[in-house]
Amino acid sequence: MDESRRIAGVEEVPEESTLLATLRPVDSAAVDEGEGDVGESEDGTPEVEALLTRAAGEVRAFRNYCQHWTDVRLDKDDGAFVRNGEVFCQKHGATFEADGGYCNFGPCEGAVLESVDVTVEGDGVFLADDAYEFVRLGPSAKQGDDGGSRIDFTGN
Ligand code: FES
């Protein structure tokens, strides 16, 4: 696998949280600016985020926006809340199965997180999704915050 597509070491991907990576979509015209993980690089091209987790035992990656309010990020750059193999949205409490992204509880029950294909080779996790290029670990260059004045149940 191409070293430029190496995202992280397998051990860096948490089992009880998530790791953020910034990706560049190959087709920038396909980017939906309303999705909460979309940012803009210095050269003006869109960037998006993937969250990676080992909560399901193996490394999985998904785009970092909720299926309920798509402008809400699941991982706000400090790790999403993960328990018992599920990724939580802290806005309204939706839970997504970490092995496939299926929402099994909450206001978007039945929806599925957008997968990003990754593969493990040796001790590394590599981006296997042809729709993206790997940019860096960490968040995209955000253009705004998460839903402006929308307030979640924690008061944030
Ligand atoms: S925005 Fe995620 S559950 Fe409502």
GROMACS .gro file of C-alpha atoms and ligand atoms in nm:
model
  160
    1MET     CA    1   0.000   0.000   0.000
    2ASP     CA    2   0.117   0.351  -0.084
    3GLU     CA    3   0.281   0.513   0.223
    4SER     CA    4   0.105   0.841   0.142
    5ARG     CA    5  -0.220   0.667   0.229
    6ARG     CA    6  -0.105   0.553   0.573
    7ILE     CA    7  -0.339   0.717   0.827
    8ALA     CA    8  -0.204   0.589   1.158
    9GLY     CA    9  -0.073   0.289   1.345
   10VAL     CA   10  -0.338   0.036   1.440
   11GLU     CA   11  -0.260   0.091   1.808
   12GLU     CA   12  -0.329   0.464   1.770
   13VAL     CA   13  -0.693   0.392   1.683
   14PRO     CA   14  -0.885   0.379   2.011
   15GLU     CA   15  -1.133   0.111   2.116
   16GLU     CA   16  -1.335   0.341   2.342
   17SER     CA   17  -1.317   0.661   2.141
   18THR     CA   18  -1.235   0.780   1.789
   19LEU     CA   19  -0.938   0.922   1.601
   20LEU     CA   20  -0.990   1.202   1.350
   21ALA     CA   21  -0.824   1.221   1.010
   22THR     CA   22  -0.857   1.486   0.741
   23LEU     CA   23  -0.919   1.369   0.385
   24ARG     CA   24  -0.941   1.544   0.051
   25PRO     CA   25  -1.227   1.429  -0.172
   26VAL     CA   26  -1.107   1.345  -0.523
   27ASP     CA   27  -1.429   1.490  -0.664
   28SER     CA   28  -1.469   1.821  -0.483
   29ALA     CA   29  -1.794   1.886  -0.670
   30ALA     CA   30  -1.951   1.594  -0.484
   31VAL     CA   31  -1.896   1.756  -0.145
   32ASP     CA   32  -2.209   1.862   0.042
   33GLU     CA   33  -2.112   2.182   0.221
   34GLY     CA   34  -2.390   2.125   0.472
   35GLU     CA   35  -2.213   1.828   0.625
   36GLY     CA   36  -2.051   1.927   0.951
   37ASP     CA   37  -1.709   1.784   0.881
   38VAL     CA   38  -1.644   1.986   0.566
   39GLY     CA   39  -1.364   2.239   0.583
   40GLU     CA   40  -1.148   2.421   0.336
   41SER     CA   41  -0.774   2.387   0.283
   42GLU     CA   42  -0.547   2.688   0.230
   43ASP     CA   43  -0.570   2.645  -0.147
   44GLY     CA   44  -0.949   2.658  -0.129
   45THR     CA   45  -1.020   2.291  -0.193
   46PRO     CA   46  -1.266   2.114   0.035
   47GLU     CA   47  -1.150   1.885   0.312
   48VAL     CA   48  -1.360   1.636   0.507
   49GLU     CA   49  -1.305   1.427   0.816
   50ALA     CA   50  -1.305   1.056   0.889
   51LEU     CA   51  -1.340   0.919   1.239
   52LEU     CA   52  -1.165   0.590   1.302
   53THR     CA   53  -1.245   0.349   1.582
   54ARG     CA   54  -1.165  -0.005   1.692
   55ALA     CA   55  -1.485  -0.029   1.898
   56ALA     CA   56  -1.600  -0.321   1.683
   57GLY     CA   57  -1.270  -0.504   1.727
   58GLU     CA   58  -1.142  -0.411   1.383
   59VAL     CA   59  -1.062  -0.068   1.248
   60ARG     CA   60  -1.360   0.106   1.090
   61ALA     CA   61  -1.389   0.458   0.951
   62PHE     CA   62  -1.684   0.685   0.884
   63ARG     CA   63  -1.739   1.043   0.777
   64ASN     CA   64  -1.763   1.263   1.083
   65TYR     CA   65  -2.119   1.388   1.068
   66CYS     CA   66  -2.443   1.270   1.225
   67GLN     CA   67  -2.725   1.125   1.017
   68HIS     CA   68  -2.982   1.327   1.212
   69TRP     CA   69  -2.855   1.683   1.177
   70THR     CA   70  -2.582   1.644   0.921
   71ASP     CA   71  -2.414   1.967   1.026
   72VAL     CA   72  -2.328   1.807   1.361
   73ARG     CA   73  -1.992   1.636   1.402
   74LEU     CA   74  -1.973   1.317   1.608
   75ASP     CA   75  -1.608   1.373   1.704
   76LYS     CA   76  -1.550   1.736   1.793
   77ASP     CA   77  -1.173   1.686   1.789
   78ASP     CA   78  -1.159   1.533   2.133
   79GLY     CA   79  -1.286   1.186   2.043
   80ALA     CA   80  -1.646   1.077   2.003
   81PHE     CA   81  -1.818   0.906   2.295
   82VAL     CA   82  -1.795   0.530   2.237
   83ARG     CA   83  -1.934   0.250   2.453
   84ASN     CA   84  -2.014  -0.119   2.396
   85GLY     CA   85  -1.928  -0.109   2.028
   86GLU     CA   86  -2.140   0.198   1.957
   87VAL     CA   87  -2.053   0.554   1.861
   88PHE     CA   88  -2.278   0.816   2.023
   89CYS     CA   89  -2.393   1.149   1.891
   90GLN     CA   90  -2.391   1.378   2.192
   91LYS     CA   91  -2.644   1.616   2.039
   92HIS     CA   92  -2.954   1.399   2.081
   93GLY     CA   93  -2.810   1.063   2.185
   94ALA     CA   94  -2.826   0.861   1.862
   95THR     CA   95  -2.611   0.547   1.872
   96PHE     CA   96  -2.436   0.399   1.570
   97GLU     CA   97  -2.298   0.045   1.554
   98ALA     CA   98  -1.923   0.074   1.510
   99ASP     CA   99  -1.891  -0.221   1.274
  100GLY     CA  100  -2.118  -0.083   1.002
  101GLY     CA  101  -2.243   0.259   1.111
  102TYR     CA  102  -2.607   0.153   1.150
  103CYS     CA  103  -2.810   0.377   1.381
  104ASN     CA  104  -2.989   0.142   1.621
  105PHE     CA  105  -3.135   0.408   1.850
  106GLY     CA  106  -3.226   0.775   1.833
  107PRO     CA  107  -3.391   1.026   1.603
  108CYS     CA  108  -3.219   0.886   1.292
  109GLU     CA  109  -3.277   0.519   1.376
  110GLY     CA  110  -3.233   0.308   1.064
  111ALA     CA  111  -2.990   0.549   0.898
  112VAL     CA  112  -2.629   0.451   0.835
  113LEU     CA  113  -2.311   0.653   0.874
  114GLU     CA  114  -2.118   0.716   0.554
  115SER     CA  115  -1.835   0.462   0.546
  116VAL     CA  116  -1.478   0.540   0.449
  117ASP     CA  117  -1.287   0.231   0.336
  118VAL     CA  118  -0.970   0.160   0.529
  119THR     CA  119  -0.746  -0.145   0.544
  120VAL     CA  120  -0.486  -0.274   0.785
  121GLU     CA  121  -0.146  -0.378   0.657
  122GLY     CA  122   0.115  -0.479   0.909
  123ASP     CA  123   0.081  -0.236   1.199
  124GLY     CA  124  -0.066   0.045   0.989
  125VAL     CA  125  -0.411   0.165   0.889
  126PHE     CA  126  -0.431   0.278   0.528
  127LEU     CA  127  -0.693   0.470   0.334
  128ALA     CA  128  -0.839   0.224   0.082
  129ASP     CA  129  -1.120   0.450  -0.042
  130ASP     CA  130  -1.055   0.581  -0.394
  131ALA     CA  131  -1.289   0.873  -0.332
  132TYR     CA  132  -1.037   1.039  -0.097
  133GLU     CA  133  -0.672   1.128  -0.048
  134PHE     CA  134  -0.522   1.128   0.299
  135VAL     CA  135  -0.417   1.475   0.416
  136ARG     CA  136  -0.324   1.451   0.786
  137LEU     CA  137  -0.431   1.331   1.127
  138GLY     CA  138  -0.658   1.574   1.310
  139PRO     CA  139  -0.951   1.792   1.210
  140SER     CA  140  -1.022   1.960   0.880
  141ALA     CA  141  -0.975   2.333   0.852
  142LYS     CA  142  -1.321   2.425   0.974
  143GLN     CA  143  -1.517   2.709   0.827
  144GLY     CA  144  -1.765   2.733   1.108
  145ASP     CA  145  -1.869   2.565   1.426
  146ASP     CA  146  -2.110   2.283   1.486
  147GLY     CA  147  -2.454   2.408   1.406
  148GLY     CA  148  -2.412   2.763   1.528
  149SER     CA  149  -2.651   2.836   1.809
  150ARG     CA  150  -2.800   2.488   1.826
  151ILE     CA  151  -2.782   2.369   2.183
  152ASP     CA  152  -2.748   2.004   2.281
  153PHE     CA  153  -2.885   1.835   2.589
  154THR     CA  154  -2.564   1.900   2.779
  155GLY     CA  155  -2.618   2.273   2.727
  156ASN     CA  156  -2.323   2.307   2.490
  157FES     S1  157  -2.772   1.560   1.565
  157FES    FE1  158  -2.702   1.361   1.613
  157FES     S2  159  -2.871   1.272   1.714
  157FES    FE2  160  -2.942   1.467   1.658
   0.00000   0.00000   0.00000
